[in-house]
Amino acid sequence: MSQDSGRASHDPDRAQRAAGDAVTVTVEVTPPYPVRIGAGVLAEAADRLPPGRVALISDAHVDPLHGDGVAEALASAGRSVERMVVPAGEDSKSVATWDGLLRRLARAGFGRDDAVLALGGGVVGDLAGFVAAGYMRGVPLLQAPTSLLAMADAAIGGKTGLNLPEGKNLVGAFWQPRAVLMDVRTLRTLPPAVFADGSVEVFKHGLLADPELADAVLDGRLAQDASDAALTRWVAASARVKAVVVARDEREASGARATLNLGHTLAHALETSSGHALGHGEAVAWGLLYAAHLSRLHHDARGEAWQDWSEAARRLIRRVRPRGPGVDDWDALAPFLARDKKARAGRRRWVTMPAPGAARLCDDVPPEREREAWDAFIADVRTTSLETEGVER
Amino acid sequence: MSQDSGRASHDPDRAQRAAGDAVTVTVEVTPPYPVRIGAGVLAEAADRLPPGRVALISDAHVDPLHGDGVAEALASAGRSVERMVVPAGEDSKSVATWDGLLRRLARAGFGRDDAVLALGGGVVGDLAGFVAAGYMRGVPLLQAPTSLLAMADAAIGGKTGLNLPEGKNLVGAFWQPRAVLMDVRTLRTLPPAVFADGSVEVFKHGLLADPELADAVLDGRLAQDASDAALTRWVAASARVKAVVVARDEREASGARATLNLGHTLAHALETSSGHALGHGEAVAWGLLYAAHLSRLHHDARGEAWQDWSEAARRLIRRVRPRGPGVDDWDALAPFLARDKKARAGRRRWVTMPAPGAARLCDDVPPEREREAWDAFIADVRTTSLETEGVER
């Protein structure tokens, strides 16, 4: 992974519109691609795509905020733009919506060298990404995440996908974008609770590999300093952690990439059992607290070294204030844990982290340890839910 | 590409059921995979897949002929098999059928290490292949083509896909199988006209790189000697040509793989303009005749060396006896040529072949040459349609 600062465009007109302090994080897959982070980097969209038409896919929340600006920047670079707006929300990650977008591309006569630009949060990125992956067996894709959650997580790494009625993300493809544009100005349009949800994935990256980044979430610097420079710094730090892991394991073939799922096995089960009333960031916050307890108990029982990081997880929860996990009976949750994609030959696999920076994939956690960690977790849920720091929902 | 003869299985029971004279053609992509050609190679299915469950996807024509045999071989190797049968015919290559299969996999609890086995012709291979490509972002796939057309063409190379109402194969992915099993015994259940259609792609491979293979189609050896040894020989020869080209250009990034589309630009337009009344093999036979005229005229006009191979194309047509192309007005056909996936920036691209073995992708064929070749083609259509050699339809 390399990094440089400065402008990417050599067109003085367009470069002027982009901020001078943008940062590039390179994702070293084949071929490598840049993640541009800064204020105004959306203006670079045309420079980051091969010549041709652009399908600008967004949703009904994001399009009114940022759609016109991106469309105008593309048009002024001489691009023909086809705008496609889907309803906001998880329901758009469906086979039906995907089919509709593909048919619109076909009717508009899009070819293999025309491109898809995904402008929005994780839903738009996953949906439009899978449109790009599937249309004519793959067309160029630009990811332009507009939420902190999508910047920290979904926009880097090439995962695209749809939900089935039977479960989330059961259909999809790995399809790497040509570039990712993270315009930190879009973060200022987020409601505080949505920003807080995104900060959970930023914190997770800090916990995995960047202690100062984790501290910036916990001590409130991320939430309170909304300057271009501060946002660019922390978003870039988070992107760097993810880019390194993705480059080590592009298609989730080794266990390396699975460590990004720290906290996610429980989080997915909580999301599903709540009927998706609980947001992803909220669920992962609880998932991290559970992972802290499970890591301590599992590695202690095996006589291995460990360092308790549950206080960091509790501080995260006090700051983010997720709604409650909605279930306190382990047996009631078990069916929702059964369909985890990490499972192999029917065996549940957990990401544990005996100490910050040392995450690993474990398939030898005995059921009694899972339950013991759940009891410790539920005791913590009762305590931390009474505290009052953090965002309003 | 390497080649060896002999058994692949070390299980004496299962190996006994497979023929001793099977041939292996290796497709040298990353990772490489074997194409097994011979009588009885379907019995090897379990050996060619990782341990786990198998979704056996077939259609209503093929399943009654070969489904039980394959399912029993898998079951006797200890595999749990989920059989899924779709209606026979092109209409099954739809988003709706694909969605239904994915949901069945999800309801059956299939995981990432479980596999899909595509048993059937090109429709089943494309459909089930795209199921394997998309389920949980990709699961192991075995291709078991049962028609000559699918053996010669679709089953090697990893192309999978669906049709949209707007056009054929507009959605899909490159997803390489773990192995391809070409059991030549299945060819004996094909009606003669269907076998003849498949022989058109075999002939095309001969024309591209194997003169003796082309001759075997034209002089009737392929159609008339239905012994295991003869079928294995010619199917393997055809597979070798395709495997070499695929290994040079796995994702159609260079022009190499496009040469396999010799005759196909016109063929696709004829298929579409006929409302798919004309079969793929029939359409490609006409497409090859057109390509012969276009190649001669184009390279002659450019002052380049050429060798007329139109007589070979006429001999193919006399033997295969395709139904007529159904259109004699170039202007009426033009709209159907417009949506070719090879087109770049609105320019039509043709595969020409100035002499057998020298196919190339051309984007400089002027419209008047296309029309001139069409006139020569139509004159030939009128003559060859009067001849009477070949199969009955």
PDB file of C-alpha atoms in Angstrom, chain B residues 77-291:
ATOM      1  CA  ALA B  77     -19.671 -41.422  -2.929  1.00  0.00           C
ATOM      2  CA  GLY B  78     -21.409 -40.211   0.227  1.00  0.00           C
ATOM      3  CA  ARG B  79     -22.626 -36.884  -1.112  1.00  0.00           C
ATOM      4  CA  SER B  80     -25.895 -35.281  -0.169  1.00  0.00           C
ATOM      5  CA  VAL B  81     -27.570 -34.250  -3.431  1.00  0.00           C
ATOM      6  CA  GLU B  82     -30.252 -31.597  -3.981  1.00  0.00           C
ATOM      7  CA  ARG B  83     -31.827 -32.025  -7.441  1.00  0.00           C
ATOM      8  CA  MET B  84     -33.202 -28.985  -9.222  1.00  0.00           C
ATOM      9  CA  VAL B  85     -34.872 -29.296 -12.623  1.00  0.00           C
ATOM     10  CA  VAL B  86     -35.747 -26.254 -14.741  1.00  0.00           C
ATOM     11  CA  PRO B  87     -37.892 -26.223 -17.892  1.00  0.00           C
ATOM     12  CA  ALA B  88     -35.927 -27.038 -21.058  1.00  0.00           C
ATOM     13  CA  GLY B  89     -35.229 -24.151 -23.396  1.00  0.00           C
ATOM     14  CA  GLU B  90     -33.793 -20.672 -23.603  1.00  0.00           C
ATOM     15  CA  ASP B  91     -36.556 -19.133 -21.464  1.00  0.00           C
ATOM     16  CA  SER B  92     -34.937 -20.684 -18.392  1.00  0.00           C
ATOM     17  CA  LYS B  93     -31.922 -18.393 -18.809  1.00  0.00           C
ATOM     18  CA  SER B  94     -33.905 -15.707 -17.000  1.00  0.00           C
ATOM     19  CA  VAL B  95     -33.377 -13.636 -13.868  1.00  0.00           C
ATOM     20  CA  ALA B  96     -36.550 -15.215 -12.458  1.00  0.00           C
ATOM     21  CA  THR B  97     -35.314 -18.814 -12.846  1.00  0.00           C
ATOM     22  CA  TRP B  98     -31.900 -17.849 -11.457  1.00  0.00           C
ATOM     23  CA  ASP B  99     -33.504 -16.148  -8.456  1.00  0.00           C
ATOM     24  CA  GLY B 100     -35.627 -19.248  -7.805  1.00  0.00           C
ATOM     25  CA  LEU B 101     -32.559 -21.522  -7.811  1.00  0.00           C
ATOM     26  CA  LEU B 102     -30.615 -19.207  -5.478  1.00  0.00           C
ATOM     27  CA  ARG B 103     -33.524 -19.192  -3.043  1.00  0.00           C
ATOM     28  CA  ARG B 104     -33.686 -22.973  -3.122  1.00  0.00           C
ATOM     29  CA  LEU B 105     -29.974 -23.167  -2.279  1.00  0.00           C
ATOM     30  CA  ALA B 106     -30.531 -20.746   0.602  1.00  0.00           C
ATOM     31  CA  ARG B 107     -33.521 -22.652   1.948  1.00  0.00           C
ATOM     32  CA  ALA B 108     -31.555 -25.900   1.733  1.00  0.00           C
ATOM     33  CA  GLY B 109     -28.847 -24.226   3.836  1.00  0.00           C
ATOM     34  CA  PHE B 110     -26.068 -24.464   1.258  1.00  0.00           C
ATOM     35  CA  GLY B 111     -22.747 -22.937   2.337  1.00  0.00           C
ATOM     36  CA  ARG B 112     -19.678 -21.644   0.546  1.00  0.00           C
ATOM     37  CA  ASP B 113     -18.036 -25.053   0.315  1.00  0.00           C
ATOM     38  CA  ASP B 114     -21.063 -26.795  -1.152  1.00  0.00           C
ATOM     39  CA  ALA B 115     -21.113 -27.107  -4.934  1.00  0.00           C
ATOM     40  CA  VAL B 116     -23.210 -26.741  -8.069  1.00  0.00           C
ATOM     41  CA  LEU B 117     -23.168 -29.353 -10.831  1.00  0.00           C
ATOM     42  CA  ALA B 118     -24.553 -28.170 -14.193  1.00  0.00           C
ATOM     43  CA  LEU B 119     -25.877 -31.192 -16.111  1.00  0.00           C
ATOM     44  CA  GLY B 120     -27.237 -30.315 -19.548  1.00  0.00           C
ATOM     45  CA  GLY B 121     -26.756 -28.195 -22.620  1.00  0.00           C
ATOM     46  CA  GLY B 122     -25.685 -24.585 -22.971  1.00  0.00           C
ATOM     47  CA  VAL B 123     -28.746 -23.144 -21.245  1.00  0.00           C
ATOM     48  CA  VAL B 124     -28.222 -25.215 -18.111  1.00  0.00           C
ATOM     49  CA  GLY B 125     -24.475 -24.528 -18.138  1.00  0.00           C
ATOM     50  CA  ASP B 126     -24.939 -20.757 -18.399  1.00  0.00           C
ATOM     51  CA  LEU B 127     -27.751 -20.640 -15.842  1.00  0.00           C
ATOM     52  CA  ALA B 128     -26.296 -23.010 -13.251  1.00  0.00           C
ATOM     53  CA  GLY B 129     -22.865 -21.455 -13.799  1.00  0.00           C
ATOM     54  CA  PHE B 130     -24.238 -18.034 -12.894  1.00  0.00           C
ATOM     55  CA  VAL B 131     -25.965 -19.552  -9.868  1.00  0.00           C
ATOM     56  CA  ALA B 132     -22.552 -20.842  -8.728  1.00  0.00           C
ATOM     57  CA  ALA B 133     -20.913 -17.492  -9.528  1.00  0.00           C
ATOM     58  CA  GLY B 134     -23.450 -15.497  -7.516  1.00  0.00           C
ATOM     59  CA  TYR B 135     -24.406 -17.641  -4.532  1.00  0.00           C
ATOM     60  CA  MET B 136     -22.505 -16.301  -1.501  1.00  0.00           C
ATOM     61  CA  ARG B 137     -20.187 -14.539  -4.000  1.00  0.00           C
ATOM     62  CA  GLY B 138     -19.186 -17.834  -5.575  1.00  0.00           C
ATOM     63  CA  VAL B 139     -19.245 -21.569  -4.819  1.00  0.00           C
ATOM     64  CA  PRO B 140     -17.473 -24.498  -6.535  1.00  0.00           C
ATOM     65  CA  LEU B 141     -18.883 -25.469  -9.946  1.00  0.00           C
ATOM     66  CA  LEU B 142     -18.678 -28.579 -12.094  1.00  0.00           C
ATOM     67  CA  GLN B 143     -19.760 -28.352 -15.730  1.00  0.00           C
ATOM     68  CA  ALA B 144     -21.174 -31.560 -17.230  1.00  0.00           C
ATOM     69  CA  PRO B 145     -22.282 -30.685 -20.783  1.00  0.00           C
ATOM     70  CA  THR B 146     -24.524 -33.262 -22.434  1.00  0.00           C
ATOM     71  CA  SER B 147     -24.871 -31.736 -25.917  1.00  0.00           C
ATOM     72  CA  LEU B 148     -22.204 -31.465 -28.596  1.00  0.00           C
ATOM     73  CA  LEU B 149     -22.768 -27.716 -28.780  1.00  0.00           C
ATOM     74  CA  ALA B 150     -22.155 -27.261 -25.054  1.00  0.00           C
ATOM     75  CA  MET B 151     -19.109 -29.567 -25.118  1.00  0.00           C
ATOM     76  CA  ALA B 152     -17.598 -27.711 -28.051  1.00  0.00           C
ATOM     77  CA  ASP B 153     -18.352 -24.252 -26.795  1.00  0.00           C
ATOM     78  CA  ALA B 154     -20.069 -23.106 -23.611  1.00  0.00           C
ATOM     79  CA  ALA B 155     -18.713 -25.565 -21.043  1.00  0.00           C
ATOM     80  CA  ILE B 156     -15.075 -24.451 -21.368  1.00  0.00           C
ATOM     81  CA  GLY B 157     -13.972 -20.956 -20.495  1.00  0.00           C
ATOM     82  CA  GLY B 158     -16.047 -19.849 -17.541  1.00  0.00           C
ATOM     83  CA  LYS B 159     -18.636 -17.718 -19.294  1.00  0.00           C
ATOM     84  CA  THR B 160     -21.943 -17.832 -17.449  1.00  0.00           C
ATOM     85  CA  GLY B 161     -25.018 -15.728 -17.976  1.00  0.00           C
ATOM     86  CA  LEU B 162     -28.651 -14.902 -18.357  1.00  0.00           C
ATOM     87  CA  ASN B 163     -30.796 -13.214 -20.977  1.00  0.00           C
ATOM     88  CA  LEU B 164     -32.781 -10.045 -20.422  1.00  0.00           C
ATOM     89  CA  PRO B 165     -35.907  -9.244 -22.421  1.00  0.00           C
ATOM     90  CA  GLU B 166     -33.645  -6.624 -24.064  1.00  0.00           C
ATOM     91  CA  GLY B 167     -31.124  -9.162 -25.364  1.00  0.00           C
ATOM     92  CA  LYS B 168     -29.273 -12.427 -24.899  1.00  0.00           C
ATOM     93  CA  ASN B 169     -26.410 -12.894 -22.444  1.00  0.00           C
ATOM     94  CA  LEU B 170     -26.595  -9.304 -21.221  1.00  0.00           C
ATOM     95  CA  VAL B 171     -26.018 -10.428 -17.610  1.00  0.00           C
ATOM     96  CA  GLY B 172     -23.374 -12.795 -16.332  1.00  0.00           C
ATOM     97  CA  ALA B 173     -19.950 -13.423 -14.892  1.00  0.00           C
ATOM     98  CA  PHE B 174     -16.725 -15.199 -15.657  1.00  0.00           C
ATOM     99  CA  TRP B 175     -16.716 -18.140 -13.245  1.00  0.00           C
ATOM    100  CA  GLN B 176     -14.350 -20.988 -13.995  1.00  0.00           C
ATOM    101  CA  PRO B 177     -15.470 -24.516 -13.066  1.00  0.00           C
ATOM    102  CA  ARG B 178     -13.387 -26.870 -10.911  1.00  0.00           C
ATOM    103  CA  ALA B 179     -13.598 -29.365 -13.765  1.00  0.00           C
ATOM    104  CA  VAL B 180     -15.573 -30.145 -16.921  1.00  0.00           C
ATOM    105  CA  LEU B 181     -16.878 -33.674 -17.499  1.00  0.00           C
ATOM    106  CA  MET B 182     -17.706 -34.457 -21.127  1.00  0.00           C
ATOM    107  CA  ASP B 183     -19.288 -37.878 -21.146  1.00  0.00           C
ATOM    108  CA  VAL B 184     -19.516 -38.768 -24.829  1.00  0.00           C
ATOM    109  CA  ARG B 185     -22.190 -41.384 -24.072  1.00  0.00           C
ATOM    110  CA  THR B 186     -24.655 -38.534 -23.613  1.00  0.00           C
ATOM    111  CA  LEU B 187     -24.163 -37.569 -27.268  1.00  0.00           C
ATOM    112  CA  ARG B 188     -25.943 -40.743 -28.365  1.00  0.00           C
ATOM    113  CA  THR B 189     -29.210 -39.470 -26.923  1.00  0.00           C
ATOM    114  CA  LEU B 190     -29.172 -36.363 -29.141  1.00  0.00           C
ATOM    115  CA  PRO B 191     -31.481 -36.081 -32.175  1.00  0.00           C
ATOM    116  CA  PRO B 192     -29.372 -35.944 -35.396  1.00  0.00           C
ATOM    117  CA  ALA B 193     -30.268 -32.319 -36.126  1.00  0.00           C
ATOM    118  CA  VAL B 194     -29.132 -31.254 -32.636  1.00  0.00           C
ATOM    119  CA  PHE B 195     -25.891 -33.171 -33.063  1.00  0.00           C
ATOM    120  CA  ALA B 196     -25.410 -31.460 -36.430  1.00  0.00           C
ATOM    121  CA  ASP B 197     -25.923 -28.024 -34.859  1.00  0.00           C
ATOM    122  CA  GLY B 198     -23.188 -28.795 -32.353  1.00  0.00           C
ATOM    123  CA  SER B 199     -20.853 -29.903 -35.108  1.00  0.00           C
ATOM    124  CA  VAL B 200     -20.832 -26.321 -36.404  1.00  0.00           C
ATOM    125  CA  GLU B 201     -18.807 -25.141 -33.386  1.00  0.00           C
ATOM    126  CA  VAL B 202     -16.544 -28.180 -33.694  1.00  0.00           C
ATOM    127  CA  PHE B 203     -15.957 -27.209 -37.335  1.00  0.00           C
ATOM    128  CA  LYS B 204     -15.236 -23.608 -36.313  1.00  0.00           C
ATOM    129  CA  HIS B 205     -12.515 -24.823 -33.922  1.00  0.00           C
ATOM    130  CA  GLY B 206     -11.072 -26.916 -36.727  1.00  0.00           C
ATOM    131  CA  LEU B 207     -11.061 -23.902 -39.020  1.00  0.00           C
ATOM    132  CA  LEU B 208      -9.348 -21.797 -36.342  1.00  0.00           C
ATOM    133  CA  ALA B 209      -6.569 -24.230 -35.464  1.00  0.00           C
ATOM    134  CA  ASP B 210      -6.995 -27.902 -36.458  1.00  0.00           C
ATOM    135  CA  PRO B 211      -7.430 -28.716 -40.198  1.00  0.00           C
ATOM    136  CA  GLU B 212      -7.997 -32.434 -39.597  1.00  0.00           C
ATOM    137  CA  LEU B 213     -10.827 -31.660 -37.192  1.00  0.00           C
ATOM    138  CA  ALA B 214     -12.477 -29.412 -39.788  1.00  0.00           C
ATOM    139  CA  ASP B 215     -12.147 -32.194 -42.358  1.00  0.00           C
ATOM    140  CA  ALA B 216     -13.700 -34.737 -39.968  1.00  0.00           C
ATOM    141  CA  VAL B 217     -16.825 -32.605 -39.801  1.00  0.00           C
ATOM    142  CA  LEU B 218     -16.984 -31.943 -43.549  1.00  0.00           C
ATOM    143  CA  ASP B 219     -16.367 -35.524 -44.703  1.00  0.00           C
ATOM    144  CA  GLY B 220     -18.909 -36.948 -42.238  1.00  0.00           C
ATOM    145  CA  ARG B 221     -16.562 -38.852 -39.943  1.00  0.00           C
ATOM    146  CA  LEU B 222     -17.818 -36.939 -36.884  1.00  0.00           C
ATOM    147  CA  ALA B 223     -21.481 -37.649 -37.650  1.00  0.00           C
ATOM    148  CA  GLN B 224     -21.088 -41.220 -38.801  1.00  0.00           C
ATOM    149  CA  ASP B 225     -18.680 -42.878 -36.366  1.00  0.00           C
ATOM    150  CA  ALA B 226     -20.476 -42.872 -33.013  1.00  0.00           C
ATOM    151  CA  SER B 227     -17.929 -45.141 -31.291  1.00  0.00           C
ATOM    152  CA  ASP B 228     -16.633 -43.990 -27.884  1.00  0.00           C
ATOM    153  CA  ALA B 229     -13.134 -43.700 -29.283  1.00  0.00           C
ATOM    154  CA  ALA B 230     -14.086 -41.554 -32.270  1.00  0.00           C
ATOM    155  CA  LEU B 231     -16.336 -39.227 -30.296  1.00  0.00           C
ATOM    156  CA  THR B 232     -13.689 -38.854 -27.605  1.00  0.00           C
ATOM    157  CA  ARG B 233     -11.068 -38.039 -30.219  1.00  0.00           C
ATOM    158  CA  TRP B 234     -12.992 -35.266 -31.948  1.00  0.00           C
ATOM    159  CA  VAL B 235     -14.517 -33.748 -28.827  1.00  0.00           C
ATOM    160  CA  ALA B 236     -11.053 -33.655 -27.251  1.00  0.00           C
ATOM    161  CA  ALA B 237      -9.575 -32.044 -30.376  1.00  0.00           C
ATOM    162  CA  SER B 238     -12.221 -29.342 -30.249  1.00  0.00           C
ATOM    163  CA  ALA B 239     -11.695 -28.826 -26.497  1.00  0.00           C
ATOM    164  CA  ARG B 240      -7.966 -28.411 -27.040  1.00  0.00           C
ATOM    165  CA  VAL B 241      -8.480 -25.528 -29.470  1.00  0.00           C
ATOM    166  CA  LYS B 242     -10.845 -23.748 -27.120  1.00  0.00           C
ATOM    167  CA  ALA B 243      -8.675 -24.368 -24.035  1.00  0.00           C
ATOM    168  CA  VAL B 244      -5.609 -22.786 -25.653  1.00  0.00           C
ATOM    169  CA  VAL B 245      -7.494 -19.647 -26.621  1.00  0.00           C
ATOM    170  CA  VAL B 246      -9.182 -19.325 -23.207  1.00  0.00           C
ATOM    171  CA  ALA B 247      -5.839 -19.681 -21.412  1.00  0.00           C
ATOM    172  CA  ARG B 248      -4.398 -16.846 -23.529  1.00  0.00           C
ATOM    173  CA  ASP B 249      -7.266 -14.492 -22.712  1.00  0.00           C
ATOM    174  CA  GLU B 250      -9.332 -15.637 -19.739  1.00  0.00           C
ATOM    175  CA  ARG B 251     -11.550 -12.568 -19.478  1.00  0.00           C
ATOM    176  CA  GLU B 252     -11.760 -11.455 -23.091  1.00  0.00           C
ATOM    177  CA  ALA B 253      -9.381  -8.589 -22.374  1.00  0.00           C
ATOM    178  CA  SER B 254      -7.186  -8.993 -25.462  1.00  0.00           C
ATOM    179  CA  GLY B 255      -8.557  -9.823 -28.891  1.00  0.00           C
ATOM    180  CA  ALA B 256      -7.465 -13.482 -28.644  1.00  0.00           C
ATOM    181  CA  ARG B 257     -10.660 -14.851 -27.159  1.00  0.00           C
ATOM    182  CA  ALA B 258     -12.781 -12.784 -29.515  1.00  0.00           C
ATOM    183  CA  THR B 259     -11.521 -14.892 -32.432  1.00  0.00           C
ATOM    184  CA  LEU B 260     -13.733 -17.702 -31.073  1.00  0.00           C
ATOM    185  CA  ASN B 261     -16.566 -15.458 -32.204  1.00  0.00           C
ATOM    186  CA  LEU B 262     -15.784 -16.106 -35.870  1.00  0.00           C
ATOM    187  CA  GLY B 263     -19.179 -16.115 -37.588  1.00  0.00           C
ATOM    188  CA  HIS B 264     -20.994 -15.087 -34.412  1.00  0.00           C
ATOM    189  CA  THR B 265     -21.673 -11.397 -35.029  1.00  0.00           C
ATOM    190  CA  LEU B 266     -23.942 -12.211 -37.952  1.00  0.00           C
ATOM    191  CA  ALA B 267     -25.201 -15.369 -36.230  1.00  0.00           C
ATOM    192  CA  HIS B 268     -26.484 -13.467 -33.193  1.00  0.00           C
ATOM    193  CA  ALA B 269     -28.256 -10.973 -35.438  1.00  0.00           C
ATOM    194  CA  LEU B 270     -29.894 -13.811 -37.418  1.00  0.00           C
ATOM    195  CA  GLU B 271     -30.982 -15.559 -34.217  1.00  0.00           C
ATOM    196  CA  THR B 272     -32.533 -12.374 -32.858  1.00  0.00           C
ATOM    197  CA  SER B 273     -34.192 -11.345 -36.115  1.00  0.00           C
ATOM    198  CA  SER B 274     -35.733 -14.829 -36.391  1.00  0.00           C
ATOM    199  CA  GLY B 275     -37.151 -14.520 -32.863  1.00  0.00           C
ATOM    200  CA  HIS B 276     -34.810 -17.401 -31.954  1.00  0.00           C
ATOM    201  CA  ALA B 277     -36.570 -19.778 -34.342  1.00  0.00           C
ATOM    202  CA  LEU B 278     -33.121 -20.363 -35.838  1.00  0.00           C
ATOM    203  CA  GLY B 279     -30.859 -22.462 -33.587  1.00  0.00           C
ATOM    204  CA  HIS B 280     -27.398 -21.313 -32.566  1.00  0.00           C
ATOM    205  CA  GLY B 281     -25.541 -23.892 -34.669  1.00  0.00           C
ATOM    206  CA  GLU B 282     -27.651 -23.121 -37.726  1.00  0.00           C
ATOM    207  CA  ALA B 283     -27.065 -19.399 -37.317  1.00  0.00           C
ATOM    208  CA  VAL B 284     -23.312 -19.842 -36.860  1.00  0.00           C
ATOM    209  CA  ALA B 285     -23.147 -21.984 -40.006  1.00  0.00           C
ATOM    210  CA  TRP B 286     -24.594 -19.041 -41.970  1.00  0.00           C
ATOM    211  CA  GLY B 287     -22.373 -16.663 -40.025  1.00  0.00           C
ATOM    212  CA  LEU B 288     -19.266 -18.578 -41.062  1.00  0.00           C
ATOM    213  CA  LEU B 289     -20.266 -18.379 -44.723  1.00  0.00           C
ATOM    214  CA  TYR B 290     -20.727 -14.620 -44.361  1.00  0.00           C
ATOM    215  CA  ALA B 291     -17.368 -14.359 -42.545  1.00  0.00           C
TER     216      ALA B 291
END
